[in-house]
Structure formats: structure tokens, C-alpha cells
Coordinates of C-alpha atoms in Angstrom, one line a residue:
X1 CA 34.3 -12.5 41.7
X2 CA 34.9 -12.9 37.8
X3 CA 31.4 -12.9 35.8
X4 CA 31.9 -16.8 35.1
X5 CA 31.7 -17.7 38.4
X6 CA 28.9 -15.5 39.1
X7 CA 27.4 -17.2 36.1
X8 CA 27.9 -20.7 37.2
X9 CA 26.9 -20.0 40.7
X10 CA 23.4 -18.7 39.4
X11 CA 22.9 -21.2 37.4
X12 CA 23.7 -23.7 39.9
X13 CA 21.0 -21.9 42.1
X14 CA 18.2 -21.8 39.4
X15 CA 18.4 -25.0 39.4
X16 CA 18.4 -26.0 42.0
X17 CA 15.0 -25.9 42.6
X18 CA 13.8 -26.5 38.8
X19 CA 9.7 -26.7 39.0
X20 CA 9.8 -23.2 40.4
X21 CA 12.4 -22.5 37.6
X22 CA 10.4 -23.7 34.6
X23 CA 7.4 -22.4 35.8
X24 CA 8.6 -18.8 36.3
X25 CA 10.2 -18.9 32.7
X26 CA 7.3 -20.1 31.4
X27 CA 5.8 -17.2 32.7
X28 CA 8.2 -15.1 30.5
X29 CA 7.5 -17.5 27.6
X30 CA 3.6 -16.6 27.2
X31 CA 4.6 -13.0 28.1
X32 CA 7.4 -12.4 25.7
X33 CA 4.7 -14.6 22.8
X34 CA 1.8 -12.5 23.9
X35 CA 3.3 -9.3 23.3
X36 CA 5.7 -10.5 19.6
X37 CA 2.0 -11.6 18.6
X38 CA 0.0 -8.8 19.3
X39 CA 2.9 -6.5 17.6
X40 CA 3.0 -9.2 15.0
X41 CA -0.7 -8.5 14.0
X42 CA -0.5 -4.7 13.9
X43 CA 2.6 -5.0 12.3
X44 CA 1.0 -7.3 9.1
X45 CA -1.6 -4.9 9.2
X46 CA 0.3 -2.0 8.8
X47 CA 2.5 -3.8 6.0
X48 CA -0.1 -4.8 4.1
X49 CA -1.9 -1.5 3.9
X50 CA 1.5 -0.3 2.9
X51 CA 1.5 -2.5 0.1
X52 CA -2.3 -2.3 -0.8
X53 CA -1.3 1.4 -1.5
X54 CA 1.8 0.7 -3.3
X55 CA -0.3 -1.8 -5.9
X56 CA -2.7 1.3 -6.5
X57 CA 0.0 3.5 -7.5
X58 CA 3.6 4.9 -6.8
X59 CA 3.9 6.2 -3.4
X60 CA 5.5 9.2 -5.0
X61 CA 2.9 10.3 -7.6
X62 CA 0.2 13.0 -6.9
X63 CA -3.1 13.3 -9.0
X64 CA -4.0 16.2 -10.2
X65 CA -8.1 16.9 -11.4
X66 CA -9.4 18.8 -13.3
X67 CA -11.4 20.7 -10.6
X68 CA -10.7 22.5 -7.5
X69 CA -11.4 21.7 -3.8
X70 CA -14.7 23.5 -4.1
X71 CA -15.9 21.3 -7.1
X72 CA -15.5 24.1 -10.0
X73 CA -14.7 23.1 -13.1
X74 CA -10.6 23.8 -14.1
X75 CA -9.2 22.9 -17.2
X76 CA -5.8 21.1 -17.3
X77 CA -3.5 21.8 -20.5
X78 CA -0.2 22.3 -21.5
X79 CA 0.6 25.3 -19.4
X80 CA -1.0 23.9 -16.7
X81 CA 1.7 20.6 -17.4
X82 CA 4.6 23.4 -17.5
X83 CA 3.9 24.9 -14.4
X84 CA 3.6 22.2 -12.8
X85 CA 7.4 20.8 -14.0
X86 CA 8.4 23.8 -12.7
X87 CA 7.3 23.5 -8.6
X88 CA 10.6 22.0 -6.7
X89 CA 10.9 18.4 -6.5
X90 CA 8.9 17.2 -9.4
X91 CA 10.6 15.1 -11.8
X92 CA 7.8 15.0 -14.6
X93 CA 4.3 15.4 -15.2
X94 CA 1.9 13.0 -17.4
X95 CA -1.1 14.6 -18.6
X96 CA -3.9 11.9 -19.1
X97 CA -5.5 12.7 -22.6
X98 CA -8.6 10.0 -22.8
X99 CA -10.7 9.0 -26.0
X100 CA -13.8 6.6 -25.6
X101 CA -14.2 3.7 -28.3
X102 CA -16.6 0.7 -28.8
X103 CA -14.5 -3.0 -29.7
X104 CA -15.9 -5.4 -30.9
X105 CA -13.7 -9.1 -31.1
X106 CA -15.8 -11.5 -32.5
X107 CA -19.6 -12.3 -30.7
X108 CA -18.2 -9.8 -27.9
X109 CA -18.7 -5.6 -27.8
X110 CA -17.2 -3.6 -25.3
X111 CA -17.1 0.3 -24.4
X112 CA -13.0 1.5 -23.5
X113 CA -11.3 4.4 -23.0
X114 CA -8.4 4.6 -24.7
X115 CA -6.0 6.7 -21.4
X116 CA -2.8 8.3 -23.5
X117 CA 0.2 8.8 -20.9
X118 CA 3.5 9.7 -21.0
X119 CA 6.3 7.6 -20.8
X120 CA 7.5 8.4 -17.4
X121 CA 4.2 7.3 -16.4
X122 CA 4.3 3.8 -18.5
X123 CA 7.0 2.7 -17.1
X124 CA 6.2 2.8 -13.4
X125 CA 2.9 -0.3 -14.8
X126 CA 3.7 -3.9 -13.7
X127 CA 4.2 -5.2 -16.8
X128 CA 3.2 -9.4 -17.5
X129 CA 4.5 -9.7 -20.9
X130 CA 4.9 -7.7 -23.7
X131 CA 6.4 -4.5 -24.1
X132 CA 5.4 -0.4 -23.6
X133 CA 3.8 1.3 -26.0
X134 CA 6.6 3.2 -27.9
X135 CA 6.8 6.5 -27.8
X136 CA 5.4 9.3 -30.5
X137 CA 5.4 7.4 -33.3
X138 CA 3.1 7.1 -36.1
X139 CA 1.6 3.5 -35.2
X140 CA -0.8 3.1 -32.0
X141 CA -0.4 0.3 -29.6
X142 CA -2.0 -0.3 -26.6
X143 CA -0.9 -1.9 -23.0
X144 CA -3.9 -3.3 -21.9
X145 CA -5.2 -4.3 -18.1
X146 CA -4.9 -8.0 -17.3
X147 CA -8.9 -7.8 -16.7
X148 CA -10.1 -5.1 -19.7
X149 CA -12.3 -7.6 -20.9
X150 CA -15.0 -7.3 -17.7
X151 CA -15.9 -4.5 -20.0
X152 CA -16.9 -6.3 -22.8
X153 CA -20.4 -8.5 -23.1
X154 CA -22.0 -11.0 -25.6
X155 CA -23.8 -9.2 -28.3
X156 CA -27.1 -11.9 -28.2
X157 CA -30.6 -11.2 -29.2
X158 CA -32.1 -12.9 -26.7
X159 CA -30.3 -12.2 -23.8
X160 CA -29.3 -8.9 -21.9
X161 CA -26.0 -7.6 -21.9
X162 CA -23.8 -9.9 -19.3
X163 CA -20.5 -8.1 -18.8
X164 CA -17.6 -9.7 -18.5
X165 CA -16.5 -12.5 -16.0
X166 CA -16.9 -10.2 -13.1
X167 CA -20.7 -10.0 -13.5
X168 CA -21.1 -13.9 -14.3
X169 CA -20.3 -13.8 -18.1
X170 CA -18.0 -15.8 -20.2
X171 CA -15.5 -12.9 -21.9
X172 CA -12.8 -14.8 -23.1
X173 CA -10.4 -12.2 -25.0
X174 CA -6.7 -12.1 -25.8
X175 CA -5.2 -9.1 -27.0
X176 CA -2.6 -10.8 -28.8
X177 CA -3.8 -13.3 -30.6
X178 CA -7.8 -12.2 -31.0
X179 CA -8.5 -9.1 -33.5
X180 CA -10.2 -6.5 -31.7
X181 CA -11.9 -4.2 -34.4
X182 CA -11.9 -0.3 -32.7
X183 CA -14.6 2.2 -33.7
X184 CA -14.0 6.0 -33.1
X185 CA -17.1 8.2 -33.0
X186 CA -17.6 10.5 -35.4
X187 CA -16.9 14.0 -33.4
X188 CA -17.5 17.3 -33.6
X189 CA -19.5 18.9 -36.6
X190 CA -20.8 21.7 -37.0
X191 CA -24.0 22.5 -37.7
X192 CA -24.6 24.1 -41.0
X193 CA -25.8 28.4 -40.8
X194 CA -29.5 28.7 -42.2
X195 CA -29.4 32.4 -44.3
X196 CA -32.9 34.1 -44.8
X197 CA -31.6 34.2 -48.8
X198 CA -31.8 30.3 -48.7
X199 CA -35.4 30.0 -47.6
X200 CA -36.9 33.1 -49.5
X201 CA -38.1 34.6 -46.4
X202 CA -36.1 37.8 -44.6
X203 CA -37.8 36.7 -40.5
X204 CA -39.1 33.7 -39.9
X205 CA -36.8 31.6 -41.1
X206 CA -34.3 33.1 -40.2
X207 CA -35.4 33.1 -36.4
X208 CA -35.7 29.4 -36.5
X209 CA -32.5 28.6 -38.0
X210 CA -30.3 26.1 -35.8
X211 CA -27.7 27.1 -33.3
X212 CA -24.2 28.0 -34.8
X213 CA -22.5 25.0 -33.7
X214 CA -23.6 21.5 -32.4
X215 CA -22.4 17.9 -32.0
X216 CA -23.9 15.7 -34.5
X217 CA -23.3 12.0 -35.6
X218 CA -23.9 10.7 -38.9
X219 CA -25.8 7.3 -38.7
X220 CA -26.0 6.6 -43.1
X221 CA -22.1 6.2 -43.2
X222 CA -20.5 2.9 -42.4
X223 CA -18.5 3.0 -39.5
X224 CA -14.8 3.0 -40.4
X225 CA -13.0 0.3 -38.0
X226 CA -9.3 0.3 -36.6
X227 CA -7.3 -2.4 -35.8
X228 CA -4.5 -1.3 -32.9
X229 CA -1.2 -2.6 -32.3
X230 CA -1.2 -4.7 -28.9
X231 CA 2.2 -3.5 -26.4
X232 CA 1.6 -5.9 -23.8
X233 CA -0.4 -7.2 -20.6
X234 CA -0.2 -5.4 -17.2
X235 CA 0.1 -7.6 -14.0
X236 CA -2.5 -8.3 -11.8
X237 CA -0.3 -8.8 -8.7
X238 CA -0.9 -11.6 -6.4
X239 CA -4.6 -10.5 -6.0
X240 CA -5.2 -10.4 -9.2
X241 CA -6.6 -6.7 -9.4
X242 CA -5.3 -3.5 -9.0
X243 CA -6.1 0.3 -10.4
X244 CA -4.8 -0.6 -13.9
X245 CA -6.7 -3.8 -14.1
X246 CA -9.2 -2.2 -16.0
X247 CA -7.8 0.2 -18.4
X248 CA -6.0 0.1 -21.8
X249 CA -3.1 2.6 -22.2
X250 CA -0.8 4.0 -24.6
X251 CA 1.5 7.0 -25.6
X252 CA 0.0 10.1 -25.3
X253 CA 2.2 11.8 -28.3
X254 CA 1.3 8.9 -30.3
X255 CA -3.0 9.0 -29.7
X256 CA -2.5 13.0 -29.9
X257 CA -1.1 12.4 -33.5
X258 CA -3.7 9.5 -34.0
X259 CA -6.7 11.5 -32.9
X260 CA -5.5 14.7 -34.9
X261 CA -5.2 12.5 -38.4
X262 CA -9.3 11.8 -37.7
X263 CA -10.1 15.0 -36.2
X264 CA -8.1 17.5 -37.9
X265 CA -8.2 20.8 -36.1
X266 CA -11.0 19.7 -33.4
X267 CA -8.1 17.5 -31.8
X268 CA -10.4 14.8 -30.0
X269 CA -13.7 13.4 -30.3
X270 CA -15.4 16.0 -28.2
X271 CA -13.8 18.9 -28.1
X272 CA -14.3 21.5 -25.3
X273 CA -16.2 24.8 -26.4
X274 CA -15.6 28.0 -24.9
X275 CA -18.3 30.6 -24.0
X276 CA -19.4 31.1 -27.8
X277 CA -19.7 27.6 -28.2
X278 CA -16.8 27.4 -30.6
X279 CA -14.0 24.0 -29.9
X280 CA -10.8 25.1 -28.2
X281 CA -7.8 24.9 -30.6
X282 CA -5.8 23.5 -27.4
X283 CA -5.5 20.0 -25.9
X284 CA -8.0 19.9 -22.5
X285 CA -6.7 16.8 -19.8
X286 CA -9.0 14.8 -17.7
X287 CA -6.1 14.8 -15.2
X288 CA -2.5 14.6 -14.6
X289 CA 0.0 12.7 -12.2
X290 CA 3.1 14.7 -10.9
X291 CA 6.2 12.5 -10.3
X292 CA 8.1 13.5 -6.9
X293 CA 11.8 13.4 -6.2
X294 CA 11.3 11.2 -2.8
X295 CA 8.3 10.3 -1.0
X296 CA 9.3 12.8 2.2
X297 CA 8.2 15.6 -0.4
X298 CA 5.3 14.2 -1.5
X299 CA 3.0 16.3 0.9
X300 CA 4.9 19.7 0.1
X301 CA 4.3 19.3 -3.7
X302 CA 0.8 18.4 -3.0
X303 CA 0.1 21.1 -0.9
X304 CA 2.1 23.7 -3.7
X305 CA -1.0 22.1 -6.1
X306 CA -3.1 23.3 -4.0
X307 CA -2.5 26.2 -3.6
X308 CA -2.5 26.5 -7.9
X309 CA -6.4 26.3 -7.2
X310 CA -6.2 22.3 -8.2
X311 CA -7.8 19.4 -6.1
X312 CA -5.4 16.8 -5.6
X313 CA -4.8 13.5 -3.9
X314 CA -1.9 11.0 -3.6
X315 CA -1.3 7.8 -1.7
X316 CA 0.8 8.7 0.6
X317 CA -1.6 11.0 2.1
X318 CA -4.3 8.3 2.7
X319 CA -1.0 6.2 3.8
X320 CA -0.3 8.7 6.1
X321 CA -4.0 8.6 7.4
X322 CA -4.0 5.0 7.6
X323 CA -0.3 4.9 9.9
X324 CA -2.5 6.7 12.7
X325 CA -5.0 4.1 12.7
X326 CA -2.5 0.8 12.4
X327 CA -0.3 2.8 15.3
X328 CA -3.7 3.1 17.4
X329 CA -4.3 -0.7 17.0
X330 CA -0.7 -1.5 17.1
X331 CA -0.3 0.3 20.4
X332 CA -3.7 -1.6 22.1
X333 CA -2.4 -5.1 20.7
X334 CA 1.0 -4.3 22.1
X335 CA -0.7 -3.1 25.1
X336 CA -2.5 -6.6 25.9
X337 CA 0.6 -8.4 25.6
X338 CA 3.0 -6.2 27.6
X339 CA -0.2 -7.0 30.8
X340 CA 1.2 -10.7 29.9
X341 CA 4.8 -9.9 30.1
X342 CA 3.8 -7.6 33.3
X343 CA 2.3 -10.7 35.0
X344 CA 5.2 -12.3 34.0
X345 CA 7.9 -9.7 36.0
X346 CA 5.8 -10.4 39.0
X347 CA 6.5 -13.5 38.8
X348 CA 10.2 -13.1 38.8
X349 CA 10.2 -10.8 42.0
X350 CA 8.0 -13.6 43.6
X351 CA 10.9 -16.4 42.8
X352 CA 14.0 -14.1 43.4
X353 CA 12.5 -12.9 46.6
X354 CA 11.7 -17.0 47.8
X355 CA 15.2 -17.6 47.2
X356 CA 16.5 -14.9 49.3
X357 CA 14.5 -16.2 52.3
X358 CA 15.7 -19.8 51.5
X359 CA 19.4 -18.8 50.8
X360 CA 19.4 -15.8 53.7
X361 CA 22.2 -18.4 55.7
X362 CA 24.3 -18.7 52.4
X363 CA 24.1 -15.1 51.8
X364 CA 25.2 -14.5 55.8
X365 CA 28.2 -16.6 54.7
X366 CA 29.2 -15.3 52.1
X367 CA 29.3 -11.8 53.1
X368 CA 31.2 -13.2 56.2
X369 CA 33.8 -14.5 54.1
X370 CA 34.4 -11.0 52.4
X371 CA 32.2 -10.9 49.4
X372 CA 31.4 -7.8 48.3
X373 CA 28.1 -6.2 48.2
X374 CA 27.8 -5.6 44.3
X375 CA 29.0 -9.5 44.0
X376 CA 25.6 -10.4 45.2
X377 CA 23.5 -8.0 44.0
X378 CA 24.8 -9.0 40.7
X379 CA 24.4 -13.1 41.8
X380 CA 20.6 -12.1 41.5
X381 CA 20.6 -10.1 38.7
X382 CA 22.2 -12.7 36.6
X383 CA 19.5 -15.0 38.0
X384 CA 16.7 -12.9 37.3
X385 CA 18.3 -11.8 33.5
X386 CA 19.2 -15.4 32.7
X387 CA 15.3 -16.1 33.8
X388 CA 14.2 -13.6 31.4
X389 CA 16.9 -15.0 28.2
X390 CA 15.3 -18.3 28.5
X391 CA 12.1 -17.2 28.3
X392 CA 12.3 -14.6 25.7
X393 CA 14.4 -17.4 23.4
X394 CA 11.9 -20.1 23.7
X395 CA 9.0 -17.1 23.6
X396 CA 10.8 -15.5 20.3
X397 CA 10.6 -19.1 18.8
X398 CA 7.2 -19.8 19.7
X399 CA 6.0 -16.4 18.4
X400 CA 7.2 -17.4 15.2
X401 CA 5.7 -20.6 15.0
X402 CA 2.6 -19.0 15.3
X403 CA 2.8 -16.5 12.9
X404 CA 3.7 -19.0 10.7
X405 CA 0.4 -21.0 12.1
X406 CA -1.9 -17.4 11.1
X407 CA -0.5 -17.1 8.3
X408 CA -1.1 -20.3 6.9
X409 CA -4.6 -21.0 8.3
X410 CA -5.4 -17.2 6.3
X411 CA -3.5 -18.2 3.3
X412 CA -5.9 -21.3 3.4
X413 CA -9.0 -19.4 3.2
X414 CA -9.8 -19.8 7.4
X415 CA -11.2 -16.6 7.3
X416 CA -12.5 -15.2 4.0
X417 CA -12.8 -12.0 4.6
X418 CA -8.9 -11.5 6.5
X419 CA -7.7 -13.4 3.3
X420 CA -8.9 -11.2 1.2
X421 CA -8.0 -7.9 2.7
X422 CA -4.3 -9.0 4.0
X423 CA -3.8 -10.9 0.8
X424 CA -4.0 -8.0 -1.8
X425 CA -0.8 -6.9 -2.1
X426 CA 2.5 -9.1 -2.8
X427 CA 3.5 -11.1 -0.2
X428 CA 0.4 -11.0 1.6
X429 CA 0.2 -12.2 5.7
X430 CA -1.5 -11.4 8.6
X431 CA 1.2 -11.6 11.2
X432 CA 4.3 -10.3 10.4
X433 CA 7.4 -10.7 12.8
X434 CA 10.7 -8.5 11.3
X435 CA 14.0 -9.5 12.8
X436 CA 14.5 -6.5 14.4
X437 CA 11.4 -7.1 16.7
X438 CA 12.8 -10.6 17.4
X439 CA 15.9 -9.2 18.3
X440 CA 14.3 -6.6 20.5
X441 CA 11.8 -8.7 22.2
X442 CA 14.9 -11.0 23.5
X443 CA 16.5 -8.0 24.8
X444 CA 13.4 -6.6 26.4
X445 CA 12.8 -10.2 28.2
X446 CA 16.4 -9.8 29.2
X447 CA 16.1 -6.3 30.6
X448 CA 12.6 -7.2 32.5
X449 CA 14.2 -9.8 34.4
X450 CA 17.2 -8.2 35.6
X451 CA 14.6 -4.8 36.4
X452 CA 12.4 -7.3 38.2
X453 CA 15.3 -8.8 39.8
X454 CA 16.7 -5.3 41.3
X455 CA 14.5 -5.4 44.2
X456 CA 15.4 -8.6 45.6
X457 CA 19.1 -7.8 44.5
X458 CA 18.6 -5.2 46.8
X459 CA 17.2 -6.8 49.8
X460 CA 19.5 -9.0 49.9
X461 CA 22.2 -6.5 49.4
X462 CA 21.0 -4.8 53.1
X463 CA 20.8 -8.7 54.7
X464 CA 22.9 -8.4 58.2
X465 CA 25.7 -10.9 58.1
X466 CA 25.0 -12.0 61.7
X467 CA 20.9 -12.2 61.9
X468 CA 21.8 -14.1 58.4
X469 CA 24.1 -16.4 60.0
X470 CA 21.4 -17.3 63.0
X471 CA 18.7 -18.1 60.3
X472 CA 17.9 -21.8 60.2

């Protein structure tokens, strides 16, 4: 028997009798919808943590501190940058040199740290508009966070500080048309040596003379103030916020030579001292970020840091923490459908297997006629698979509907807090249905029908021809 007669004939048999038809693929329609939902859910949750990641950083950047895993102190500085180029599978490494300032732009005052980085580490911002900060050249610009000016607050007499809009103030700043005056603290000074020839006295004075070096700041001199190039704006994403929201960058090279014209041989504002309490005559980081070749060697390079002495961190190790927990949740959700789409196959059995006591005379005739045995196992296996294509179609197509509903309802604001947490990253939703999982979820129907279908294939594969043809 050719497969399109075989097809016919099922089809002709399902329905036949159509109530029990439609009501055993419906059974596959809420199975195969129950468990594309459920999937759907872990899925969007597992995308969007993915992507709530990815807007805090590149997936292949590690960060380096400027302390080791048992909390001691360990200084970052140029060698530490050259060894670090050297481990396999780093591309570059961006030291982050940072110098504090107070702005002021009109009634407002703000505190910033001005965070010098390397190109390599410029270019991976979302830039909104503008440009980067060029690189080592002798004017500074700065790329500044689409929400710096939360750190800004109304100088007023009679009012407390109110920071920015975050905090319920009324900042309104923008970096390229307001003039944003910059104020650099004085530095390092020394403190000047007391010598017993200078107070007429060879011990007392002498003993009371001031340390051999402190920080001092000079409050009779007017404050010199710096007006800075602005680069550009960084992008917020969809949300609004991310890890650069905040911040004001620029070229590293280009604040090192900046700092060095103010500071002369004390390099930065506050130099670090070694054990005599003299400055350093070397640049000392805050941190740096490591570039990686590919995200797969992310972990290796982190755990080469390591084992320098050096804490550090990356995203795609708190990724990789977070895919344990989404595949728990995926697994459970996926779980509670498949009982759906379980209750379902039973169902299937229970129609193929009425049939076969219905049709047990037109089964005794055909195998009286000469059909073969596989001919009818296969008559029932078509049944039972063609049971499951309808309902994983029509259960595919509802399943999208749906997530389409979720999404919509959380784009909406149904739930607050699910809109916030699924709609921080780009392309924000809750349930998330790829095509391959549409695909799949037909095929699986498919294959649970004709599974569920095997049994009665079976039985009625071992039917005697002659008790079959004395059934009534």
C-alpha cells in the first residue's frame, strides 16, 4: 500500500468520528502550548540576563583590581599592564588612571571622576552622539554618561544639597551646549623641613618640627578653573541606565599628559608614597580591563590573573553562574508542560485503542484480503502522528499568540516589577519563543503521537483474522 493511500485512509478514519477527533487534538493543543510557554518563559529569562550582562560590559573583558583575593592592597602599573599583554589570548589591556574634580555649570556643583582609558576600551561605549575622545593629544575631551548630571546638585543657601534627578532634583545639564567650569585640587606638597639654625634653638625645636612630607592644600589662592572639550554622549540603552551611565571618560595618554602639565613630577593629584613617605615617580591604576580573543577563553585568562596574585572578575563568570539557575527554572517550567503534553499522549492511546475495537471487523478484512502486517501498523501510526501535527501546528500558533499577549501586557507596565527586570536590556520580553523551538515543538508533537500510537499499532497488528471477522 503506497503512503497516499495510507494517508487518505487515516484521514478518512479520523474523521470519521470528529468530536472524539477534535477533542483528542485538542488535548495535544494545550500540551504542545503548555510546554512552548513554560520554555518560552525560561527562555526570556535566560535572554535577558544575557543581555542585562552584555549592557554592563563586553562579555569578553575581565577586570582587574588593585587587590588580591585576600583583600591586600596591590598596585597596578605599567608592568603590571605588560605582563598582562603578554598571557595568551589577550588582545589589549586598558589601565584605568582616575582624577577627582568639582564642576560647577551655572547654579549647579558636582563632584566627578575624570576615568582615562585606552582606546581599545572607548570604543567598545554605546555611543549616542558625538564622537571619542581622540587619542594622546594635547587637548582634553571628555565622553560623558547620558545621566552624569545625578551627580551634580543646586548650590542654594537655604536648602540642602538635592542631587540630581535621581534623588528628586531638577539637574538640567548639557555637555554640549552648557559650560562646565572644572577645578583640579591642588595636590601634593611638601611640607617645608624646620632646621634647629632657623629657630635659634639646637633640641626643642628641632623635635617639634613637622613631618618630612604631607599633603597640604592652599585655601588664599584662587582656584584656577578648566574648561574641557566635550567628545560625545554615551547611550543609555532601552532602560535608560547602564554601568557607564554615570561616568565621564577620556584618553588616558591625553589626561596622563594633562595631569603631568599641573603636577609636574608628582604625576596625579595624590600621588602614592612608598614606605618613607616620599610620591612614587611611576603611574599607580585603580584598575584595569583585559580584552580576550573570544569569550570561550574568558575563564582561562581570568584564572592566569589569578594566579598573578590579582582579584578579578568578568561577566561572563556571573553569566556562567546565572545559566545554572535559568537551566534549573527552565527545566521545572519545561517540566510542567511536558505533564500537559503527557496527559495529552494518554489521550491518544485511549482514541487509537477505541478505534481498534470499533474497526476490529475492518481490520479482520483487510488482513483477509492480503494486507500486510506493517500496512496496518503504519494505518495507525499515521493516525496517531497526523493527530499529533495538528495539534502541535494549531498549539505552535497559539504559543505564539501568547507570548506575544505576555509580552505586551509587561511592555504595558502589568507587572512593575517583571517590566523592569526583563526590560533592561535591548529588546526586552518576558517570553521568548526562537524558531528553532517552534520547529522542534511540531516535531516532538509529531513524534508523541506516532510513540503513543505504537501500542495500538501493535495490537492490532496481532488481531486474528478470523475472531476479527466474527466481531459484530
Amino acid at each position: 500500500m503506497k503512503f497516499g493511500d495510507l494517508l487518505s485512509l487515516a484521514l478518512r478514519n479520523l474523521f470519521r468520528r470528529k468530536t472524539r477527533t477534535v477533542l483528542t487534538v485538542l488535548g495535544v493543543i494545550i500540551g504542545t502550548s503548555s510546554i512552548l510557554v513554560m520554555m518560552s518563559l525560561g527562555l526570556g529569562m535566560s535572554r535577558q540576563t544575557r543581555q542585562l550582562y552584555e549592557s554592563a560590559g563586553s562579555m569578553k573583558t575581565i577586570t582587574v583590581y588593585s587587590f588580591n583575593q585576600k583583600g591586600n592592597e596591590t598596585e597596578i602599573t605599567d608592568d603590571t599592564i605588560k605582563q598582562l599583554k603578554q598571557l595568551a589570548h589577550v588582545d589589549d589591556v586598558s589601565p584605568q588612571l582616575d582624577a577627582s574634580v568639582t564642576a560647577k555649570c551655572g547654579p549647579y556643583e558636582g563632584y566627578l571622576s575624570l576615568t582615562g582609558v585606552s582606546q581599545h576600551f572607548l570604543k567598545e561605549l554605546p555611543l549616542k552622539s558625538g564622537s571619542l575622545p581622540p587619542a594622546n593629544t594635547d587637548t582634553l575631551s571628555l565622553l560623558y554618561g547620558n545621566h552624569f548630571q545625578d551627580n551634580f546638585y543646586k548650590v542654594s543657601k537655604n536648602s540642602s544639597a538635592n542631587f540630581g534627578g535621581g534623588n528628586g532634583g531638577d539637574v538640567h545639564i548639557d555637555p554640549l551646549k552648557d559650560t562646565i567650569f572644572y577645578i583640579f585640587p591642588e595636590g601634593y606638597k611638601p611640607a617645608p623641613k624646620n632646621s634647629s639654625s632657623d629657630s635659634g634653638t639646637s633640641g626643642g625645636a628641632s623635635a617639634a618640627a613637622a613631618p618630612a612630607s604631607v599633603a597640604t592644600e592652599t585655601s588664599d589662592k584662587p582656584q584656577k578653573k578648566y574648561i574641557l572639550d566635550t567628545a560625545g554622549i554615551l547611550d543609555g540603552g532601552s532602560s535608560g541606565y547602564n554601568s557607564y551611565s554615570y561616568s565621564v571618560y577620556c584618553d588616558i595618554d591625553t589626561l596622563k599628559n594633562f595631569l603631568k602639565q599641573r603636577y609636574r613630577k608628582y604625576l596625579v593629584p595624590e600621588p602614592k608614597l612608598n614606605k618613607k613617605g616620599k610620591p612614587v615617580d611611576y603611574y599607580v591604576y585603580s584598575q584595569a580591563y583585559v580584552f580576550v580573543d573570544d569569550m570561550n577563553h574568558v575563564s582561562e585568562v581570568q584564572k592566569k590573573i589569578a594566579e598573578l596574585g590579582y582579584q578579578a572578575d568578568s561577566n561572563m563568570e556571573w553569566l556562567e553562574q546565572s545559566k545554572q539557575f535559568t537551566g534549573m527554572v527552565q527545566a521545572v517550567l519545561g517540566g510542567i508542560g511536558a505533564v500537559s503534553l503527557l496527559v495529552a499522549a494518554i489521550g491518544i492511546i485511549n482514541t487509537m485503542m477505541m478505534s481498534i475495537y470499533e474497526r476490529t471487523r475492518e481490520i479482520g478484512v483487510m488482513k483477509v484480503l492480503g494486507c500486510e502486517m506493517t500496512n496496518i501498523r503504519d494505518l495507525f501510526l499515521v493516525e496517531s502522528g497526523f493527530i499529533g501535527l495538528l495539534g502541535g501546528i494549531i498549539g505552535t500558533v497559539l504559543s505564539l499568540l501568547i507570548s506575544l499577549l505576555i509580552n505586551f501586557l509587561a511592555a504595558q507596565g502589568g507587572n512593575e516589577q517583571l517590566s523592569v527586570f526583563y526590560q533592561n536590556a535591548e529588546g526586552g520580553s518576558i517570553s521568548y519563543i526562537p524558531p528553532w523551538l517552534a520547529l522542534f515543538a511540531i516535531v516532538f508533537a509529531i513524534f508523541i503521537g506516532a510513540a503513543a500510537g505504537y501500542l495500538p499499532a501493535k495490537r492490532a497488528m496481532r488481531l486474528s483474522p478470523l475472531a476479527a471477522m466474527r466481531n459484530e
